[in-house]
GROMACS .gro file of C-alpha atoms in nm:
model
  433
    1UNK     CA    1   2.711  -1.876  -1.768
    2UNK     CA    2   2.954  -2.100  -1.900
    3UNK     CA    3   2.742  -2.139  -2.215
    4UNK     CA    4   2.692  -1.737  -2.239
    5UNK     CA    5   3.096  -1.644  -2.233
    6UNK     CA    6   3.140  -1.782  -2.560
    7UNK     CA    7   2.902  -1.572  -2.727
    8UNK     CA    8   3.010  -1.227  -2.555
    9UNK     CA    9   3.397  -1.355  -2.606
   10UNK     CA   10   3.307  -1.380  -2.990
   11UNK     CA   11   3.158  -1.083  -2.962
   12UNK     CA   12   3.416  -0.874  -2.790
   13UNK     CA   13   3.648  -1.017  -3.092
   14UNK     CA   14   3.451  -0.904  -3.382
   15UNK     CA   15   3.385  -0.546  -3.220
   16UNK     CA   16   3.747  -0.541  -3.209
   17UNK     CA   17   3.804  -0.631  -3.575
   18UNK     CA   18   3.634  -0.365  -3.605
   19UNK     CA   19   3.789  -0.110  -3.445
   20UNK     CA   20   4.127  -0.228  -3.581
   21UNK     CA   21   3.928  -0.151  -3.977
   22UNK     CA   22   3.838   0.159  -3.860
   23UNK     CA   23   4.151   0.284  -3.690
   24UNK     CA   24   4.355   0.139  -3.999
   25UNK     CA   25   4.562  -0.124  -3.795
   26UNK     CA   26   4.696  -0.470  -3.932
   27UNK     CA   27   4.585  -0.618  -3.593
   28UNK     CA   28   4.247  -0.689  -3.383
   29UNK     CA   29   4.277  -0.478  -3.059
   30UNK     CA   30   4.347  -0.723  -2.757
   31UNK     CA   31   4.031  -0.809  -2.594
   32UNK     CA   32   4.181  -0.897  -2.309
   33UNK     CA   33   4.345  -0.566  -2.254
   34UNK     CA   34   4.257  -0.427  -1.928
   35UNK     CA   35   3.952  -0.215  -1.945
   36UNK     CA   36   3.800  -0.010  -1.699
   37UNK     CA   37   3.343   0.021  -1.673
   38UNK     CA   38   3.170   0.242  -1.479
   39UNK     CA   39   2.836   0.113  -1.292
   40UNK     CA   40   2.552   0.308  -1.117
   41UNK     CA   41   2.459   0.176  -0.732
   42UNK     CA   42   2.288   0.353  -0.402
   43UNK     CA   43   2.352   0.376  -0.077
   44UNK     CA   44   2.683   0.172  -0.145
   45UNK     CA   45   2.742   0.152   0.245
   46UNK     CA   46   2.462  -0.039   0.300
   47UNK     CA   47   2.362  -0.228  -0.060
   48UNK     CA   48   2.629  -0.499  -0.106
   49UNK     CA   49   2.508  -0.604  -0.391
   50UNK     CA   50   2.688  -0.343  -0.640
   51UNK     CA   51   3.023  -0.467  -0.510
   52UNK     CA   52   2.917  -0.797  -0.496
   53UNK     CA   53   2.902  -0.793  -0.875
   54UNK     CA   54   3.180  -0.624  -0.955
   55UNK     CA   55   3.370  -0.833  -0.756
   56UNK     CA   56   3.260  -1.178  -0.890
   57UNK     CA   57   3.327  -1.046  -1.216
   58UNK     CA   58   3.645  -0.956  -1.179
   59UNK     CA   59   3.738  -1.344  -1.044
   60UNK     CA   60   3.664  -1.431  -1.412
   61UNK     CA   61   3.773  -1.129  -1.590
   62UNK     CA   62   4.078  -1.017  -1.358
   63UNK     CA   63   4.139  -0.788  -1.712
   64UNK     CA   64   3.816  -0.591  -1.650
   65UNK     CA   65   3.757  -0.311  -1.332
   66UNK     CA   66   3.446  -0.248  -1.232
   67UNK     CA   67   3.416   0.143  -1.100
   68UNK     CA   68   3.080   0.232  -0.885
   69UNK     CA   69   2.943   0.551  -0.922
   70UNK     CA   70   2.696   0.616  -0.678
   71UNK     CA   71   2.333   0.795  -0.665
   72UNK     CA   72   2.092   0.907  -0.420
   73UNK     CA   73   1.852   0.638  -0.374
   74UNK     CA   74   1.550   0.844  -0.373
   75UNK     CA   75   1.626   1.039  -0.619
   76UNK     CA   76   1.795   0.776  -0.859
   77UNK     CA   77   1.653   0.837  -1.164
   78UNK     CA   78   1.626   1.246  -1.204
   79UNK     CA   79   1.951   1.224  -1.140
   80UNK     CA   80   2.008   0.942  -1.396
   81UNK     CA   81   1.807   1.143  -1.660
   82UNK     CA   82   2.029   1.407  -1.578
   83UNK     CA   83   2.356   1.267  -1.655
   84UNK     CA   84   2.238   1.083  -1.977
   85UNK     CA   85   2.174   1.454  -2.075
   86UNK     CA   86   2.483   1.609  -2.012
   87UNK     CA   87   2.708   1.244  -2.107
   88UNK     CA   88   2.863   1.232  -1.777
   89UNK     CA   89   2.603   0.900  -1.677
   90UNK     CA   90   2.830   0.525  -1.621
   91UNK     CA   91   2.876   0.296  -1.842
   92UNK     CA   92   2.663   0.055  -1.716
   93UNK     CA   93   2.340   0.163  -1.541
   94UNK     CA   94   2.044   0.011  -1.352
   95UNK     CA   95   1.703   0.012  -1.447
   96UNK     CA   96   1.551   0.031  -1.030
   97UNK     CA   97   1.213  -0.088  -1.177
   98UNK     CA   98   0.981  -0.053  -1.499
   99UNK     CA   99   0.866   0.268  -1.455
  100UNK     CA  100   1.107   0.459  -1.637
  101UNK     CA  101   1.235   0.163  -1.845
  102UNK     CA  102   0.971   0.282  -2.142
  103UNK     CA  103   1.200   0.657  -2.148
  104UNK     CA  104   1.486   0.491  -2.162
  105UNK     CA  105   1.455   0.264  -2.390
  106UNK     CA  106   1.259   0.473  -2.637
  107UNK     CA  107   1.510   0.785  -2.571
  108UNK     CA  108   1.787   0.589  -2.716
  109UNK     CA  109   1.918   0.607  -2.398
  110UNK     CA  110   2.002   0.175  -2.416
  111UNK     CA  111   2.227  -0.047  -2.598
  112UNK     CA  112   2.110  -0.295  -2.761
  113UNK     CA  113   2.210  -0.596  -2.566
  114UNK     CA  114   2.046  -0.903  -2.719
  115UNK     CA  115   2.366  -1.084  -2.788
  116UNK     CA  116   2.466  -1.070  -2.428
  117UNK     CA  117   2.140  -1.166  -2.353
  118UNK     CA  118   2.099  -1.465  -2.660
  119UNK     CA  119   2.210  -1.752  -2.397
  120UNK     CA  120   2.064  -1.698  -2.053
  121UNK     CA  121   1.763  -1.889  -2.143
  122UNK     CA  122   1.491  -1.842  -1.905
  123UNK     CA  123   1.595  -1.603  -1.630
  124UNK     CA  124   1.300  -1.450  -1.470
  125UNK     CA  125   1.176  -1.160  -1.614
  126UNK     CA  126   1.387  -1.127  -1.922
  127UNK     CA  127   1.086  -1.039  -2.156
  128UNK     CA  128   1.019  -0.731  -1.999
  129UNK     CA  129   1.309  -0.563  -2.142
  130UNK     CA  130   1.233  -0.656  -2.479
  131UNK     CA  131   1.114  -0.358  -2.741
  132UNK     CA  132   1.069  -0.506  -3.065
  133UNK     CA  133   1.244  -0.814  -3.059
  134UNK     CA  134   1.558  -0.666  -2.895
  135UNK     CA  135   1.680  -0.677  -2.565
  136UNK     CA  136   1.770  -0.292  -2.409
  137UNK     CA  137   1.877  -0.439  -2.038
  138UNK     CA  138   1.905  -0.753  -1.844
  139UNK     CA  139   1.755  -0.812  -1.524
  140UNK     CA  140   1.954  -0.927  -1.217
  141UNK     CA  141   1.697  -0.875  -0.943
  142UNK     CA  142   1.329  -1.029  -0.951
  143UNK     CA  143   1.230  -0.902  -0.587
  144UNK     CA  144   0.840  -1.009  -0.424
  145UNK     CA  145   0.645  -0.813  -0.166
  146UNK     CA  146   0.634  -1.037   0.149
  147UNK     CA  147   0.494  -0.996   0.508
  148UNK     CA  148   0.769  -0.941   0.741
  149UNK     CA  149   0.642  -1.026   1.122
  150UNK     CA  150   0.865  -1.053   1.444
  151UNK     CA  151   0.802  -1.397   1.605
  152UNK     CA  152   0.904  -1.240   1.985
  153UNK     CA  153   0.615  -0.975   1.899
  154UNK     CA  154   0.362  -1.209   1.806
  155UNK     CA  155   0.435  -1.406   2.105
  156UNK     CA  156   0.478  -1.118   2.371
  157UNK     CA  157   0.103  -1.001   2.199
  158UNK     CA  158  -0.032  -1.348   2.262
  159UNK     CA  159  -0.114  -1.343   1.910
  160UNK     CA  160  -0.090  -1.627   1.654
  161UNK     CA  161   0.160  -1.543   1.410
  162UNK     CA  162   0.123  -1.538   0.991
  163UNK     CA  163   0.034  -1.898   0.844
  164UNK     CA  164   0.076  -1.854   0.536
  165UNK     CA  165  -0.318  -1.842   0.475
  166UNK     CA  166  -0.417  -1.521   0.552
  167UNK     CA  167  -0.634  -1.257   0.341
  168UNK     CA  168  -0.605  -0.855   0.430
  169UNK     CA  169  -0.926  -0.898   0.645
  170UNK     CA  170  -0.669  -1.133   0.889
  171UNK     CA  171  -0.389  -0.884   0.827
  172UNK     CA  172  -0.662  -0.617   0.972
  173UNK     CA  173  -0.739  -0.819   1.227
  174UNK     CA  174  -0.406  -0.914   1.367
  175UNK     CA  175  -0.288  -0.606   1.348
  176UNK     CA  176  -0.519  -0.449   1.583
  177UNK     CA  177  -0.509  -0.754   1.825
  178UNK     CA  178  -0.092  -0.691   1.834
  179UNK     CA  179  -0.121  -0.338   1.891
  180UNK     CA  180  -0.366  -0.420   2.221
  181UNK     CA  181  -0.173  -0.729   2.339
  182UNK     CA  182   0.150  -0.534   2.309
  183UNK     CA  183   0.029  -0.230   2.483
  184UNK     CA  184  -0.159  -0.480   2.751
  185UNK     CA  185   0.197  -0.657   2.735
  186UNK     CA  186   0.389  -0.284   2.825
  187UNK     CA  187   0.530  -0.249   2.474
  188UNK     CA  188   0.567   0.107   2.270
  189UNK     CA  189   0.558  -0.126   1.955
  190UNK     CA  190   0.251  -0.105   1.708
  191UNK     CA  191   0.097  -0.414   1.509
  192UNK     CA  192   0.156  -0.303   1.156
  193UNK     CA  193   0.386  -0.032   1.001
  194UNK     CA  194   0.262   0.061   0.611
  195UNK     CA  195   0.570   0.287   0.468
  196UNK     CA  196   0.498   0.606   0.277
  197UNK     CA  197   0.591   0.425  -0.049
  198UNK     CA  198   0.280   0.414  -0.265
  199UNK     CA  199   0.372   0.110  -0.365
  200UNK     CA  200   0.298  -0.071  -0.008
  201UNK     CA  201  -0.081  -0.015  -0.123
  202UNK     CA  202  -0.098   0.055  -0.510
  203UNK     CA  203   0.144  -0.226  -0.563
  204UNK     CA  204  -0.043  -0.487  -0.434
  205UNK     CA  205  -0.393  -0.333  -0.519
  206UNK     CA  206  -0.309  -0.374  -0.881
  207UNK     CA  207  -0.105  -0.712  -0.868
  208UNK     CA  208  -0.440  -0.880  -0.669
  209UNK     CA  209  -0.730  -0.727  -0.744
  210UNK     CA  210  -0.953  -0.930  -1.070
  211UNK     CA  211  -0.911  -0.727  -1.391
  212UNK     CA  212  -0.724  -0.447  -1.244
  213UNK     CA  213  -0.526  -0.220  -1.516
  214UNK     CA  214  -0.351   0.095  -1.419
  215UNK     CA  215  -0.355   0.172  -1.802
  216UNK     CA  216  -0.709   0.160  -1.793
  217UNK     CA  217  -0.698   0.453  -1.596
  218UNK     CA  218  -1.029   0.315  -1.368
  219UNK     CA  219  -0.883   0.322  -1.056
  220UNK     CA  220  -1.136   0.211  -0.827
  221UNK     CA  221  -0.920  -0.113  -0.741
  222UNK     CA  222  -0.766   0.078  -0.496
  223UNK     CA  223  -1.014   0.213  -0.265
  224UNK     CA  224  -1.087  -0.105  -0.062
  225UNK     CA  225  -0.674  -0.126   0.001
  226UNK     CA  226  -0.691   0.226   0.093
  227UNK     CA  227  -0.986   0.141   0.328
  228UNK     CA  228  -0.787  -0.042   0.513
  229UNK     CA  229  -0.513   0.119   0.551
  230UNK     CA  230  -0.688   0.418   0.682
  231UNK     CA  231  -0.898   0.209   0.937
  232UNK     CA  232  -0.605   0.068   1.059
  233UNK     CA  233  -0.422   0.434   1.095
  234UNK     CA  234  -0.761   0.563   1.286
  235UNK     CA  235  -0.730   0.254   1.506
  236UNK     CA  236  -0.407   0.285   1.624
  237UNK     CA  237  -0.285   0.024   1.500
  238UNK     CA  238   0.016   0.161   1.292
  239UNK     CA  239   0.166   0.505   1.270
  240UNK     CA  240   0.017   0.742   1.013
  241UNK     CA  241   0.115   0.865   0.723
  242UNK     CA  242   0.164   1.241   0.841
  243UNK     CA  243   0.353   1.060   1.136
  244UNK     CA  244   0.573   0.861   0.930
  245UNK     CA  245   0.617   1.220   0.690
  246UNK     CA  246   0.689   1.417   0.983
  247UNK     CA  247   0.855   1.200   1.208
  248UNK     CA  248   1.110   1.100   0.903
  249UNK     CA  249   1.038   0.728   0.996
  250UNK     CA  250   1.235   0.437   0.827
  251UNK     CA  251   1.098   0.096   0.737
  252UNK     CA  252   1.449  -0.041   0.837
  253UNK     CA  253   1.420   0.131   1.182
  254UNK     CA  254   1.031   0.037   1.248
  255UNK     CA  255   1.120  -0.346   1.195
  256UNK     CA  256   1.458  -0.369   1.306
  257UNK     CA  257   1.434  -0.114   1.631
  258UNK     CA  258   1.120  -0.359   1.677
  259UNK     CA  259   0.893  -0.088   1.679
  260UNK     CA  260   0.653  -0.256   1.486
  261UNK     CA  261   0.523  -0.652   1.466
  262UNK     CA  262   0.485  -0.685   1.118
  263UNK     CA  263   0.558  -0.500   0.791
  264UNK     CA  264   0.501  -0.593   0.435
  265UNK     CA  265   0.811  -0.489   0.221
  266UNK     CA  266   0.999  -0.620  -0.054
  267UNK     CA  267   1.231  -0.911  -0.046
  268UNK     CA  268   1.571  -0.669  -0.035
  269UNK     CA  269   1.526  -0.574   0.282
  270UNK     CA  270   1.639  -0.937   0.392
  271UNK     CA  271   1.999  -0.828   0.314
  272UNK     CA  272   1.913  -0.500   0.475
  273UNK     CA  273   1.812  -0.696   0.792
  274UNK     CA  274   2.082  -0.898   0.795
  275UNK     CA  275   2.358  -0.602   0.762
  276UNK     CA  276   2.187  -0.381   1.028
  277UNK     CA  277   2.196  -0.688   1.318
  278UNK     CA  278   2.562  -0.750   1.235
  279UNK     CA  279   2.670  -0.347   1.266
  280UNK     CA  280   2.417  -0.342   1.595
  281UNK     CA  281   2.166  -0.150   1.323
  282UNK     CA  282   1.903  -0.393   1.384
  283UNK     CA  283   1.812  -0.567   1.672
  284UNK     CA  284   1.896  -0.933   1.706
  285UNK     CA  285   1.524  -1.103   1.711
  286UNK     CA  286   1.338  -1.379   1.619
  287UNK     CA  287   1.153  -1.317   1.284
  288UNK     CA  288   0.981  -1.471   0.964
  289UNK     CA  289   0.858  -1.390   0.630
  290UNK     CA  290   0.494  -1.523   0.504
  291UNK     CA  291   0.309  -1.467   0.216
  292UNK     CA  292   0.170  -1.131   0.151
  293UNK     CA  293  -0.174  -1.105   0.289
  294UNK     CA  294  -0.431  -1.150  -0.023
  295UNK     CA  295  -0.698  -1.100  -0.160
  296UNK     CA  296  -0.961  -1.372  -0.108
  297UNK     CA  297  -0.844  -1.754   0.007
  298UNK     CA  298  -0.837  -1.828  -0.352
  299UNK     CA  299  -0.459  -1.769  -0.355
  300UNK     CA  300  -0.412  -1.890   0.047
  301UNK     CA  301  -0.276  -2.162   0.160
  302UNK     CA  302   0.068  -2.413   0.094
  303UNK     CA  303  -0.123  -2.571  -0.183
  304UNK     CA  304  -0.200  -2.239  -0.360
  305UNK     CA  305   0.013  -2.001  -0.503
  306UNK     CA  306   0.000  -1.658  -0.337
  307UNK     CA  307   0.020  -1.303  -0.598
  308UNK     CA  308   0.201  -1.081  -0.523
  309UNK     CA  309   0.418  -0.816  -0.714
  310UNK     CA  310   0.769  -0.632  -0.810
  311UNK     CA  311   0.956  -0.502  -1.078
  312UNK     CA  312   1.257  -0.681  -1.171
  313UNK     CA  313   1.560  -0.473  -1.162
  314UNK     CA  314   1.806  -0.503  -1.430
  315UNK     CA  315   2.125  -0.329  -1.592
  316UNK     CA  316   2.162  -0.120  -1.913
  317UNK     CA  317   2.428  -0.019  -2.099
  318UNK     CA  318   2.464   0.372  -2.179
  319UNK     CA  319   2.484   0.398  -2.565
  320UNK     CA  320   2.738   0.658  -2.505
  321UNK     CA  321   3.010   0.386  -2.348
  322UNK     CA  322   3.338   0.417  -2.561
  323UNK     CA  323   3.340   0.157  -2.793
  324UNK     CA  324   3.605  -0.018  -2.679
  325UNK     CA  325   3.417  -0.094  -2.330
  326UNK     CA  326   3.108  -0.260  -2.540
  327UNK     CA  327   3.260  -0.581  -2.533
  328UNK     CA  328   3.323  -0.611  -2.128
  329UNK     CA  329   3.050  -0.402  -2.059
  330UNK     CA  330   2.775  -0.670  -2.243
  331UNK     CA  331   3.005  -0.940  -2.061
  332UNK     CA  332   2.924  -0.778  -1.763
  333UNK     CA  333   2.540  -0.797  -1.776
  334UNK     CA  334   2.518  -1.099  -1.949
  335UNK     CA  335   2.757  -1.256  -1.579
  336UNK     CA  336   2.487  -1.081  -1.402
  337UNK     CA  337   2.221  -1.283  -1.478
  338UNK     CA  338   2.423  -1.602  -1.410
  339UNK     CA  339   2.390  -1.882  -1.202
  340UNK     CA  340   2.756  -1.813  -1.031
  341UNK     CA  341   2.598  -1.409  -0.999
  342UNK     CA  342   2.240  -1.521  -0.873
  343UNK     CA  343   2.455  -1.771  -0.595
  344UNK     CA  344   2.677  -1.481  -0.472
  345UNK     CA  345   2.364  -1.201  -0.419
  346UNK     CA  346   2.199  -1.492  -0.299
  347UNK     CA  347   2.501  -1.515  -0.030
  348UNK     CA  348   2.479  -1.164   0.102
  349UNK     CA  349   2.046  -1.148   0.121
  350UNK     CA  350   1.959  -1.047  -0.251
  351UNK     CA  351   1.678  -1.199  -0.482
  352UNK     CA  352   1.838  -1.278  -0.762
  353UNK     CA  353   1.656  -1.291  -1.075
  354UNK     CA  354   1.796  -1.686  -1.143
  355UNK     CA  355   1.630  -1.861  -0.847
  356UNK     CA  356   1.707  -2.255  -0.845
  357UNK     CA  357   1.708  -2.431  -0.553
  358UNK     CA  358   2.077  -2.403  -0.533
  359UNK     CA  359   2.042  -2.052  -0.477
  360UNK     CA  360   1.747  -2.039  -0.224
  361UNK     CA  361   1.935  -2.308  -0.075
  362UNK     CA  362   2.257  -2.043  -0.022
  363UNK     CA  363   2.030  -1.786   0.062
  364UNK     CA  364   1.834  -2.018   0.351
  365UNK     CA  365   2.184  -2.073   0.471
  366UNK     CA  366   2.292  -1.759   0.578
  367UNK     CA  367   2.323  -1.687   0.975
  368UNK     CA  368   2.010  -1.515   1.079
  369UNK     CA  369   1.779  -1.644   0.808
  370UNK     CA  370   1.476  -1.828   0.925
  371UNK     CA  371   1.438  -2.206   0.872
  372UNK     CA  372   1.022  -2.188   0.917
  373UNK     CA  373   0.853  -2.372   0.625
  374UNK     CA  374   0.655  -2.074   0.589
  375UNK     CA  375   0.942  -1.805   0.526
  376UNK     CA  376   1.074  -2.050   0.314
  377UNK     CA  377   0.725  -2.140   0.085
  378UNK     CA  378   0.630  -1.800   0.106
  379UNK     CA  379   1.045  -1.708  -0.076
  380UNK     CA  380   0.973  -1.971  -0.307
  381UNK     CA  381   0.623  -1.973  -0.420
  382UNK     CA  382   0.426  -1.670  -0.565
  383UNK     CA  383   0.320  -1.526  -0.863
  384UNK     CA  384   0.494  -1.226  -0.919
  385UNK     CA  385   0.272  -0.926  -1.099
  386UNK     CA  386   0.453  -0.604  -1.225
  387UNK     CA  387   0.389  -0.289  -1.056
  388UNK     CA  388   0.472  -0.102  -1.363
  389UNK     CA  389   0.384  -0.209  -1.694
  390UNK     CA  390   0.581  -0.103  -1.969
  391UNK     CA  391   0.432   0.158  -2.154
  392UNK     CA  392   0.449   0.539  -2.258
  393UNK     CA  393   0.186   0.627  -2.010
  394UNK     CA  394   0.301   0.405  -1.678
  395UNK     CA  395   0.521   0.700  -1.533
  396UNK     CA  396   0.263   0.952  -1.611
  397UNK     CA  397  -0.003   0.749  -1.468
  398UNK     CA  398   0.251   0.659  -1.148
  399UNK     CA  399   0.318   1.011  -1.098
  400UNK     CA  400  -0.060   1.116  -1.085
  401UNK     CA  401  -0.109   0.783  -0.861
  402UNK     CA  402   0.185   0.920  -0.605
  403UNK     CA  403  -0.015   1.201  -0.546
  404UNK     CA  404  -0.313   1.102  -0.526
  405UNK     CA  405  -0.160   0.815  -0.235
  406UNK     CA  406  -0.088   1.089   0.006
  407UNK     CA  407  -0.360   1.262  -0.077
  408UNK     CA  408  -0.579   0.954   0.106
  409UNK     CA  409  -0.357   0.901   0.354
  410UNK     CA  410  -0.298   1.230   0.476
  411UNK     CA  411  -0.649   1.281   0.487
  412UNK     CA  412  -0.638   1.579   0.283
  413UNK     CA  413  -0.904   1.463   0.053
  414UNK     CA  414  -1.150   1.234   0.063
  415UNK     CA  415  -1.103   0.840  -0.072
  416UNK     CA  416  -1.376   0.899  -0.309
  417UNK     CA  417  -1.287   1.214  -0.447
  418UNK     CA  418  -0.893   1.156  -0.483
  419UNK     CA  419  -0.939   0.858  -0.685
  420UNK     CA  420  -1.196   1.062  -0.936
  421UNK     CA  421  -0.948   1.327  -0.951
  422UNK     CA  422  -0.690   1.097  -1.051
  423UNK     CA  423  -0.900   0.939  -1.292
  424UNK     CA  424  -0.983   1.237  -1.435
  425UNK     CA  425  -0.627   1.408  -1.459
  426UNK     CA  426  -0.512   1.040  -1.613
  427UNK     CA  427  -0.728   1.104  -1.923
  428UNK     CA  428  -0.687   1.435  -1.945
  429UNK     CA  429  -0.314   1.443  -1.912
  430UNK     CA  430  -0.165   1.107  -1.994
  431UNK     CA  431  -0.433   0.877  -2.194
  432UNK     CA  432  -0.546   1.138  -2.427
  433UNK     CA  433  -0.232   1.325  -2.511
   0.00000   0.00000   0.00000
């Protein structure tokens, strides 16, 4: 960071040189003027990590306010795509994953930010915000799919818990062996609980699975991580889809309210976690991370590395910003991507997308985190595959593939026949158009 403020300083200057030409004044405008950006966040109650920014950049640019705007998580990016549209979107906004980051970018709905991004060397996940050699955001997340497991559960179960070398056939297994010792043991809670994202099976499917390409559009990858998910829904031994539809579950609730023993979900929800048993959210519990289960022991074990996947998430500056806010607002991305940034989300539970050891170090040293060498290997070591890759076809393909996911589980249609369906609608109405 303290090699990147230079280079955004300089930057703010000549923008302002600028201006002063183009307004006809004798004199640069004052770059340290006070300046007011606008940033887009969710479910601000609950997601520190908005103010958390905003807050450690205004330590070290006390001219510069940060303003959240906030949007409904779900619904994030219609309502993004909305606002672009009719210039009332923030200044600064985030790209939630790569799915949409191909619309943006190619809308001219981006700033080119390579000059805030010219001196962060190599921060995880960088390059997949580049469009022909220019930078259109900068990522400040890099979150990984992990196995979440309650160590009281396990125990209560009489089951062993995750060692870090399991495949999905162990996942399968345990799971059905918590739901009977937990029922045996006079618990309500099930083994497993899979939430209705599509990601919690397509995710992995495509990060794991040999030669897997959801621009291919051969999707046959995912049938044996569909298998499993619906033998383990006709066993018991996690709530179904229609139940978790229906019944309006919450991942946060189902692992939290210990109503289920494990859960695989993405490394955020350790700040999540961490809120909810300090407002009485979340029960206060014994638990652990571990690698996500995978798929052969190739990739098992401490001496392997497990895969795994997730979309960094990273910030963008709307091209509409008034151009006197260009200069603070690059400043701003470019201090998100920082070491000092990456130690303060790392404080409060976030990922950031700078890990050093410094940082897991903070993180690991937060009350409530667990000090297993497992949660902490399976934090530290992975290889982390993208759920979307950037192209013109990903959210086409995603939005057939979100469909055709509760097709399956729902039981509405056969495996078989949903995933020829979707094959067929993804050449017919993304690949060959």
């Amino acid at each position: 960071m303290k090699r990147a403020i230079p280079a955004v300083v300089s930057a703010a200057t000549a923008l302002a040189l600028v201006l002063a030409g183009c307004s006809g004044e004798d004199e640069p405008v004052d770059p340290n003027a006070p300046v007011t950006i606008t940033l887009a966040g969710w479910s601000l109650s609950s997601t520190p990590e908005f103010k958390t920014l905003a807050d450690g950049f205004k330590a070290s640019h006390p001219n510069v306010t940060v303003e959240l705007k906030e949007y409904d998580t779900a619904n994030y990016d219609t309502q993004m795509t909305a606002d672009l549209a009719a210039g009332t979107a923030p200044d600064v906004y985030v790209q939630k994953n790569l799915k949409n980051f191909y619309t943006y970018s190619s809308g001219g709905q981006l700033l080119d930010v390579s000059d805030a991004a010219a001196d962060l060397g190599s921060v995880s996940a960088l390059a997949s915000y580049q469009v022909d050699g220019k930078m259109y955001a900068i990522p400040y997340r890099q979150d990984s799919w992990v196995l979440y497991y309650n160590k009281e559960l396990f125990a209560k179960a009489k089951v062993p818990p995750p060692d870090g070398t399991w495949t999905w056939d162990d996942y399968v297994a345990a799971a059905k062996q918590l739901s009977t010792g937990l029922k045996a043991a006079g618990s309500n809670a099930s083994g497993a609980y899979q939430h209705i994202f599509q990601s919690t099976v397509q995710g992995l499917a495509l990060a794991q699975t040999p030669g897997a390409d959801l621009l291919s559009g051969n999707f046959d990858y995912l049938k044996p991580y569909y298998q499993r998910s619906l033998d383990l829904q006709a066993a018991g031994a996690q709530p179904s889809f229609g139940t978790a539809n229906t019944n309006k579950l919450t991942y946060q609730a189902q692992f939290g309210k210990q109503q289920s023993a494990m859960m695989v979900m993405g490394t955020w929800y350790i700040a999540t976690l961490l809120n909810q048993r300090r407002s009485g959210d979340a029960d206060t519990f014994e638990w652990g991370i571990a690698p996500a289960p995978q798929f052969d022991t190739s990739t098992t074990g401490t001496s392997a590395t497990p895969v795994t996947f997730g979309d960094p998430t990273g910030l963008g500056i709307n091209p509409r910003i008034d151009k006197s806010k260009v200069a603070a607002a690059k400043a701003f991305v470019g201090y998100a991507a920082s070491e000092d940034a990456a130690k303060a989300l790392a404080g409060i539970g976030i990922t950031p997308a700078r890990v050093t050891e410094a940082v897991s170090a903070t993180l690991f040293g937060l009350d409530g985190v667990p000090q297993d060498d497992v949660s902490k290997f399976a934090y530290a070591t992975h290889m982390i595959k993208p759920e979307n890759p950037v192209s013109k076809h990903t959210a086409g393909l995603q939005n057939i593939l979100n469909e055709t996911h509760s097709a399956i589980l729902s039981d509405s249609k056969g495996l078989d026949e949903a995933i020829n369906e979707a094959q067929t609608r993804a050449k017919n109405e993304v690949l060959n158009q």
